[in-house]
CSV table of C-alpha atoms and ligand atoms in Angstrom, one decimal:
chain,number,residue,atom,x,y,z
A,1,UNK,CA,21.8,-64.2,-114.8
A,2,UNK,CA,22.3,-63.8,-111.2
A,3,UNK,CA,20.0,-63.3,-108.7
A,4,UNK,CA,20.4,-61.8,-105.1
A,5,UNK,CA,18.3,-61.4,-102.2
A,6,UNK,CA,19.2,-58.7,-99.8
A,7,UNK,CA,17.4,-58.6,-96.6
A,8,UNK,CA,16.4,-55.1,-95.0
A,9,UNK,CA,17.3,-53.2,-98.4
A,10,UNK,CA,15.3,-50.1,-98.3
A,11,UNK,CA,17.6,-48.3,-96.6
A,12,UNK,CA,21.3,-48.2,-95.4
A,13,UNK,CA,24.1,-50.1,-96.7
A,14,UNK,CA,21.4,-52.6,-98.0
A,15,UNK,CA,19.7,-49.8,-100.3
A,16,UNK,CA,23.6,-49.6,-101.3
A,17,UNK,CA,24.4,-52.8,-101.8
A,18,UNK,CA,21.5,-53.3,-104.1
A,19,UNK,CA,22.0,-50.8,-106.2
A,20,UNK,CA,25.6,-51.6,-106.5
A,21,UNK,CA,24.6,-54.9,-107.6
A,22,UNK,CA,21.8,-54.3,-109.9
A,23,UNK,CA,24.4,-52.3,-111.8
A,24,UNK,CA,26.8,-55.3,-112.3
A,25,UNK,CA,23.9,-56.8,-113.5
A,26,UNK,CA,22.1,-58.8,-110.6
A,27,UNK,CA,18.6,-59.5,-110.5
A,28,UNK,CA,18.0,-57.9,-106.9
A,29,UNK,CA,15.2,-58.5,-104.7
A,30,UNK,CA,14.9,-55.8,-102.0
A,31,UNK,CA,13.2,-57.4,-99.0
A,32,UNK,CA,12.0,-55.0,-96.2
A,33,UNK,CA,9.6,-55.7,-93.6
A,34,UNK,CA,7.6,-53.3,-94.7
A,35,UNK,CA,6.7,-53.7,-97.8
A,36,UNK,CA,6.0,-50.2,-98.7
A,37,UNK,CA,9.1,-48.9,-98.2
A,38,UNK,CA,10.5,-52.2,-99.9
A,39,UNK,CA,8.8,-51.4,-103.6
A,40,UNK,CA,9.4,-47.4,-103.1
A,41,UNK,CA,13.4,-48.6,-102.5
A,42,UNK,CA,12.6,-51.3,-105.2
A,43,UNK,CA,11.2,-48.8,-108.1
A,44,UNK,CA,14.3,-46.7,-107.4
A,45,UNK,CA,16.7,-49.2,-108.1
A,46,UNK,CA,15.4,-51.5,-110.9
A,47,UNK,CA,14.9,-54.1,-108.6
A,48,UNK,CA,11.8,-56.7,-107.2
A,49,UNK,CA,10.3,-55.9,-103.9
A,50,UNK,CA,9.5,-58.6,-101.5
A,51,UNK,CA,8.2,-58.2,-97.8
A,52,UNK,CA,10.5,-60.2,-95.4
A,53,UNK,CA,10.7,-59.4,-91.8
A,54,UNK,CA,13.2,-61.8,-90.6
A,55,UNK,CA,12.1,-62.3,-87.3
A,56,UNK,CA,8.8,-63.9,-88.8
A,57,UNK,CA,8.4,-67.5,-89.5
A,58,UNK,CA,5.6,-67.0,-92.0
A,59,UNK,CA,7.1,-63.7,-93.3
A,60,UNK,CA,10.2,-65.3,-94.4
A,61,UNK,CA,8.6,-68.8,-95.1
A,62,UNK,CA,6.1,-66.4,-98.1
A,63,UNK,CA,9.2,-64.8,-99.3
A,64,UNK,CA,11.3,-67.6,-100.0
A,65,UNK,CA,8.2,-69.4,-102.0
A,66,UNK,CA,8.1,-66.0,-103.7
A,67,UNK,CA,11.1,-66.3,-104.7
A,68,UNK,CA,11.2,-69.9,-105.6
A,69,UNK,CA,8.3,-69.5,-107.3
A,70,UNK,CA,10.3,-66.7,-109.9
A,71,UNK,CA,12.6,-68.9,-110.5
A,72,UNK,CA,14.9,-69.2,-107.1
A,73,UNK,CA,18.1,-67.7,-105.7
A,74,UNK,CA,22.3,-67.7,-105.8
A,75,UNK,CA,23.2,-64.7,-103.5
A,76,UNK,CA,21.8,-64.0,-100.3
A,77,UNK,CA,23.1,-60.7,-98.3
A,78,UNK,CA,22.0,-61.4,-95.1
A,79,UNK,CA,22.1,-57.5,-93.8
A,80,UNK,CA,19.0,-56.5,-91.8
A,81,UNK,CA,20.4,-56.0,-87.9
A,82,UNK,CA,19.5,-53.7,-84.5
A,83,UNK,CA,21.6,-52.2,-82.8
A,84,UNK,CA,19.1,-51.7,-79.4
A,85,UNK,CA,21.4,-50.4,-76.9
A,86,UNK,CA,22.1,-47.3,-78.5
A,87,UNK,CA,19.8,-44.7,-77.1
A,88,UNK,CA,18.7,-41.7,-79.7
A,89,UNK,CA,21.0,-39.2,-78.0
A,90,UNK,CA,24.4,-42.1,-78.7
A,91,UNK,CA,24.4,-43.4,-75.6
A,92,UNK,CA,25.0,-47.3,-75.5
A,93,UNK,CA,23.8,-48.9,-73.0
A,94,UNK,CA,26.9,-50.8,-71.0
A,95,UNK,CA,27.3,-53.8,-69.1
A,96,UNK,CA,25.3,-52.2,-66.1
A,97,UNK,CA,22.9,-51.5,-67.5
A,98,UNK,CA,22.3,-54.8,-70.3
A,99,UNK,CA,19.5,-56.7,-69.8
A,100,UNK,CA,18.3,-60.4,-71.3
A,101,UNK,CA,15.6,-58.5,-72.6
A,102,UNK,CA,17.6,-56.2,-74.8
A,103,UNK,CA,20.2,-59.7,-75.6
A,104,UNK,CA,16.9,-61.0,-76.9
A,105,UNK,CA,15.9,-58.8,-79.1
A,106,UNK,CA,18.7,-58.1,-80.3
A,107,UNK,CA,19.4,-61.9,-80.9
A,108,UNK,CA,16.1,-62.4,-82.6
A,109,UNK,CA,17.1,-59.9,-85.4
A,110,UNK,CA,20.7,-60.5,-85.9
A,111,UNK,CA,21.2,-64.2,-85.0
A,112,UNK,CA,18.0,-66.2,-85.4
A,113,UNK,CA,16.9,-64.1,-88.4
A,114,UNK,CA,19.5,-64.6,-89.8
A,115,UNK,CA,19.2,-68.2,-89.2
A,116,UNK,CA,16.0,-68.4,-90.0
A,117,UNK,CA,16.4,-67.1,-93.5
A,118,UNK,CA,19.5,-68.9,-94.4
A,119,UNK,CA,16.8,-72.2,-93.0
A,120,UNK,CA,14.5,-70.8,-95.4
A,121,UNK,CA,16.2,-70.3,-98.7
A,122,UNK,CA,19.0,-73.0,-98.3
A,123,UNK,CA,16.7,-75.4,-101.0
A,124,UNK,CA,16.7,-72.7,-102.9
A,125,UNK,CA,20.1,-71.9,-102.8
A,126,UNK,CA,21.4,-75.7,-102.8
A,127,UNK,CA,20.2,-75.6,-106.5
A,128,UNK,CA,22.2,-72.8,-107.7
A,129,UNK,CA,25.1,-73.5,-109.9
A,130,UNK,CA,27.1,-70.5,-107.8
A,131,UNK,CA,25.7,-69.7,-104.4
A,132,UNK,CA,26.8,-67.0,-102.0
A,133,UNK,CA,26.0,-65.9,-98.5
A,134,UNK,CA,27.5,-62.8,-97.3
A,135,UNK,CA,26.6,-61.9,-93.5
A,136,UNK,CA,27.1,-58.5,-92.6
A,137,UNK,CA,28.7,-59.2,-89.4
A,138,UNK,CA,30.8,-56.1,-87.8
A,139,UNK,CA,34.6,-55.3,-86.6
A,140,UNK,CA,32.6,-55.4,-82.8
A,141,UNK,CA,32.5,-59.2,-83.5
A,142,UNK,CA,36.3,-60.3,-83.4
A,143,UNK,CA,37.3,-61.2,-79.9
A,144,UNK,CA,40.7,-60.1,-81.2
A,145,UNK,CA,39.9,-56.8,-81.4
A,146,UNK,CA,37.7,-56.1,-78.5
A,147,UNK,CA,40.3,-57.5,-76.2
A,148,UNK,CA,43.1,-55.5,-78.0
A,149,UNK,CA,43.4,-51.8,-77.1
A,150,UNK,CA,45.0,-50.8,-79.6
A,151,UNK,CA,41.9,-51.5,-81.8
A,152,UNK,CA,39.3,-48.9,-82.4
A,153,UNK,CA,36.3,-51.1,-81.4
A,154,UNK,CA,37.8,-51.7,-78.3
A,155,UNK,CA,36.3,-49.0,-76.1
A,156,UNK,CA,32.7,-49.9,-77.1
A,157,UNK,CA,30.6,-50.4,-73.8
A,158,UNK,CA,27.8,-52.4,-75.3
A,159,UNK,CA,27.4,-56.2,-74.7
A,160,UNK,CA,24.7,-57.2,-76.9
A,161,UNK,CA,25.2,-56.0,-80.3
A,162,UNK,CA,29.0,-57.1,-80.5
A,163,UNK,CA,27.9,-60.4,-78.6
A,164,UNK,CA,25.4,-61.3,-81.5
A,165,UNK,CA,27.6,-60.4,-84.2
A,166,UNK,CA,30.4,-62.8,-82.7
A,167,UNK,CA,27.5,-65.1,-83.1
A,168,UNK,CA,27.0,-64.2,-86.4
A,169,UNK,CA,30.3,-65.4,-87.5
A,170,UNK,CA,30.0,-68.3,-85.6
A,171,UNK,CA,26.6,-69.2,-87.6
A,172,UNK,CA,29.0,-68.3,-90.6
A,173,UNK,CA,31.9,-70.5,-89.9
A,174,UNK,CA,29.7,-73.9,-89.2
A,175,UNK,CA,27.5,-73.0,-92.5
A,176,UNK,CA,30.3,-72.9,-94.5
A,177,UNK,CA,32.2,-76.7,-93.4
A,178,UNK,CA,28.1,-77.4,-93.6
A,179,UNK,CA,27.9,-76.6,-97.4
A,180,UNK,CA,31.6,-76.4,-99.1
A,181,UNK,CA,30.1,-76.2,-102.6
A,182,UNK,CA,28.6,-72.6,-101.4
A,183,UNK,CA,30.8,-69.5,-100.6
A,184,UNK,CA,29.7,-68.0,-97.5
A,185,UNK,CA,31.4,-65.7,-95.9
A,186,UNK,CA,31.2,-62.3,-92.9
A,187,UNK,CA,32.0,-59.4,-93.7
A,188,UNK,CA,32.6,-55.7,-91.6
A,189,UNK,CA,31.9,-53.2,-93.5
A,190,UNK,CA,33.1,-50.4,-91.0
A,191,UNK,CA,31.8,-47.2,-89.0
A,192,UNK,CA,29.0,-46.3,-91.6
A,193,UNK,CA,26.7,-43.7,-91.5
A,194,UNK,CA,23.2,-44.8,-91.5
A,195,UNK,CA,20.2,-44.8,-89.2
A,196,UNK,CA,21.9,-47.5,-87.6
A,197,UNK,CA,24.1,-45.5,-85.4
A,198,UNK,CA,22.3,-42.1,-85.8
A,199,UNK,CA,24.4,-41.7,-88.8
A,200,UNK,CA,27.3,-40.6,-86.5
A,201,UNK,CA,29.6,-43.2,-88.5
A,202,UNK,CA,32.9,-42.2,-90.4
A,203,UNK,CA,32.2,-43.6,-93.8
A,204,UNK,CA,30.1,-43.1,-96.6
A,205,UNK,CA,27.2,-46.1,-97.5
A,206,UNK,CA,29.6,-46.5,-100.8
A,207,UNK,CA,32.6,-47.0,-98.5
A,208,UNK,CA,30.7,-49.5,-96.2
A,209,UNK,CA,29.3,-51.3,-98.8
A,210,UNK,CA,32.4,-51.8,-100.8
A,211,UNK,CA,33.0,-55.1,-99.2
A,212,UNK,CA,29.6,-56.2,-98.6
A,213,UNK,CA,29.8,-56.1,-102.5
A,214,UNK,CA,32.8,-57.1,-103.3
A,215,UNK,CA,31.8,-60.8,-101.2
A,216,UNK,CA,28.6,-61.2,-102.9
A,217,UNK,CA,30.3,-61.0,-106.3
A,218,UNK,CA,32.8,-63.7,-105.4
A,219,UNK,CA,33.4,-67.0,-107.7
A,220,UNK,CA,33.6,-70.5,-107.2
A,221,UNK,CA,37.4,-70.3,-106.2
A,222,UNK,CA,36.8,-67.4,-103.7
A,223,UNK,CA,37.5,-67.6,-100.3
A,224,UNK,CA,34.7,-69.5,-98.0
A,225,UNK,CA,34.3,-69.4,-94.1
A,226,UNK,CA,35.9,-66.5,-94.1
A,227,UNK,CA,35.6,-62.5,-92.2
A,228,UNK,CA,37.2,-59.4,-94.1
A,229,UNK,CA,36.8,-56.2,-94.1
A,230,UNK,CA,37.4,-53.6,-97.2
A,231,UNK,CA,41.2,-54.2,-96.8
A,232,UNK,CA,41.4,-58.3,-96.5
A,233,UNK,CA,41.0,-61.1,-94.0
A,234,UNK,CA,40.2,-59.9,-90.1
A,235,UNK,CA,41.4,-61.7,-86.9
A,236,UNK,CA,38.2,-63.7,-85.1
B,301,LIG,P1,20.1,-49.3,-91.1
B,301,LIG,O1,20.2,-48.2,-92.0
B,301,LIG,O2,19.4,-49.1,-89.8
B,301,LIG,O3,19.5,-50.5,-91.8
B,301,LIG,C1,19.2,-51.7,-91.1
B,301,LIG,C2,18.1,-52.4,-92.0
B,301,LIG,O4,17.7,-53.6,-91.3
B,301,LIG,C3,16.9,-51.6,-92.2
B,301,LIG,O5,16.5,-51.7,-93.6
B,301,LIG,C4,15.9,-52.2,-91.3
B,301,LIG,O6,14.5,-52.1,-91.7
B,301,LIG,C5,16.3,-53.7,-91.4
B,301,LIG,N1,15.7,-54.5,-90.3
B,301,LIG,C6,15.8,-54.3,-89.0
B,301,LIG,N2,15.0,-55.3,-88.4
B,301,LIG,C7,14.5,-56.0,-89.4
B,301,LIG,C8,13.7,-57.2,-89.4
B,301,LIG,N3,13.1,-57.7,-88.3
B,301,LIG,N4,13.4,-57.7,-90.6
B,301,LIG,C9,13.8,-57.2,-91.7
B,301,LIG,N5,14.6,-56.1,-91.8
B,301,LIG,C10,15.0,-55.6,-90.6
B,301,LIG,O7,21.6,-49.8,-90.6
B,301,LIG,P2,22.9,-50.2,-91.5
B,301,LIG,O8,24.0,-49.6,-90.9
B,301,LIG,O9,22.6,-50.1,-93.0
B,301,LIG,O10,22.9,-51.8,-91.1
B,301,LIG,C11,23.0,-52.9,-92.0
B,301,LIG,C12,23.9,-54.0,-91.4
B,301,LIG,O11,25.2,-53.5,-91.3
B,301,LIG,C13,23.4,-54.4,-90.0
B,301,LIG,O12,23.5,-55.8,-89.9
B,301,LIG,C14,24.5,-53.7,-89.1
B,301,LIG,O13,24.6,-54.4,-87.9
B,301,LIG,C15,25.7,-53.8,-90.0
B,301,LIG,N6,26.8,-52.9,-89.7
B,301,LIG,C16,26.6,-51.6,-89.7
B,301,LIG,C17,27.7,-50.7,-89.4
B,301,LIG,C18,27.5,-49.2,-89.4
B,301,LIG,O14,28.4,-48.5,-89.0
B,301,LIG,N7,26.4,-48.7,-90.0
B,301,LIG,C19,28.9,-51.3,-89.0
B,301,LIG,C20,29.1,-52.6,-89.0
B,301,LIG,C21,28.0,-53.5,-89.3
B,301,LIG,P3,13.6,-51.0,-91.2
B,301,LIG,O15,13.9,-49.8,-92.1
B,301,LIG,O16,12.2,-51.6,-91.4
B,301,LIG,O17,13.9,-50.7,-89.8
């Protein structure tokens, strides 16, 4: 039996993702910072509910003991992330107008929470037979495409949402030499419509989530250290 942990799950293409995988057969905990929402997403699905809000020390510290304490972890879907410069009406806030405030928040969600849960439950997943990471990183990441304009992420103004999702795969490349008997990988899962972007993306949560998925689900002989999108490997 495998067990996966998918951080800010009660909505999105987290909600998707678990209830893709609790129907190939995962035991899925849905962790929400609020942990209403979490066991109301949770009940839905089949799955456990656990309270993690990933910019918390203690909050993710209590979750991974919950967890541990059932009986541990192989997959984590590290998923929950801001995007803080875009304003309700779709405005994103450009390079004029970026501040280090908005770089830090954004960075305390998307990088450091995702450190600090992958800190948290690596004991937990060092002991699985089969871990996997998956980061949910974003096609705003690869420096290839935002400095090719022939790419459609290319015109995006902002600065601090594609800068901390470089950073996520980054945190994904150096975790993965780290722990070579784990399979850890980013993924982009495309222009999605959730709450995310004021549901203005392209794709369906089913579409978005087919890779996020797909990489959770991956065997010892998949691919490690490694960014891809629904169709295959992306440039850096
Ligand atoms: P979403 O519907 O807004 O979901 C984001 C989730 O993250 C929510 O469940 C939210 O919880 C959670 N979250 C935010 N801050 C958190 C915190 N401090 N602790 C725990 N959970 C927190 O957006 P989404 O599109 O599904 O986003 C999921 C992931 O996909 C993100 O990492 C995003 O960057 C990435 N992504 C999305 C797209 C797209 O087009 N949608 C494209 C590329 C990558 P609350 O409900 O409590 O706010």
């Amino acid at each position: 039996m495998t067990t996966t942990l998918i951080t800010g799950a009660s909505k999105g293409l987290g909600f998707e993702t678990a209830r893709r995988l609790v129907g190939a057969g995962h035991t899925v905990y849905v962790a929400s910072r609020d942990a209403g929402r979490g066991r109301l997403a949770a009940e839905r699905l089949g799955a456990r509910a656990v309270a993690l809000d990933v910019t918390d020390d203690a909050s993710v510290a209590a979750a991974a003991r919950a967890v541990e304490a059932d009986g541990g972890l192989d997959v984590l879907v590290n998923n929950a992330g801001i995007q803080v410069e875009m304003g309700d009406d779709q405005e994103v806030a450009g390079a004029a107008e970026v501040t280090a405030e908005m770089m830090r928040r954004t960075f305390e969600t998307n990088v450091f929470g995702m450190v600090r849960v992958l800190h948290a439950f690596l004991p937990l997943l060092r002991r699985s037979g089969a871990p996997v990471v998956v980061n949910v990183s974003s096609g705003l990441a690869s420096l290839s495409r935002m400095t090719d304009p022939g790419m459609v992420g290319y015109p995006y103004p902002g600065v601090a949402y594609p800068a901390s999702k470089a950073a996520v795969n980054m945190v994904t490349v150096q975790y993965a030499k780290a722990f070579p008997q784990m399979r850890i990988n980013a993924v982009e899962p495309g222009f999605t419509r959730t709450d995310l972007n004021g549901n203005s993306g392209l794709q369906t949560v089913e579409q978005g989530a087919e890779i996020i998925v797909r990489m959770a689900q991956v065997g010892p002989d998949g691919p490690t250290g490694g960014y891809f999108d629904a169709e295959g490997p992306l440039a850096w």
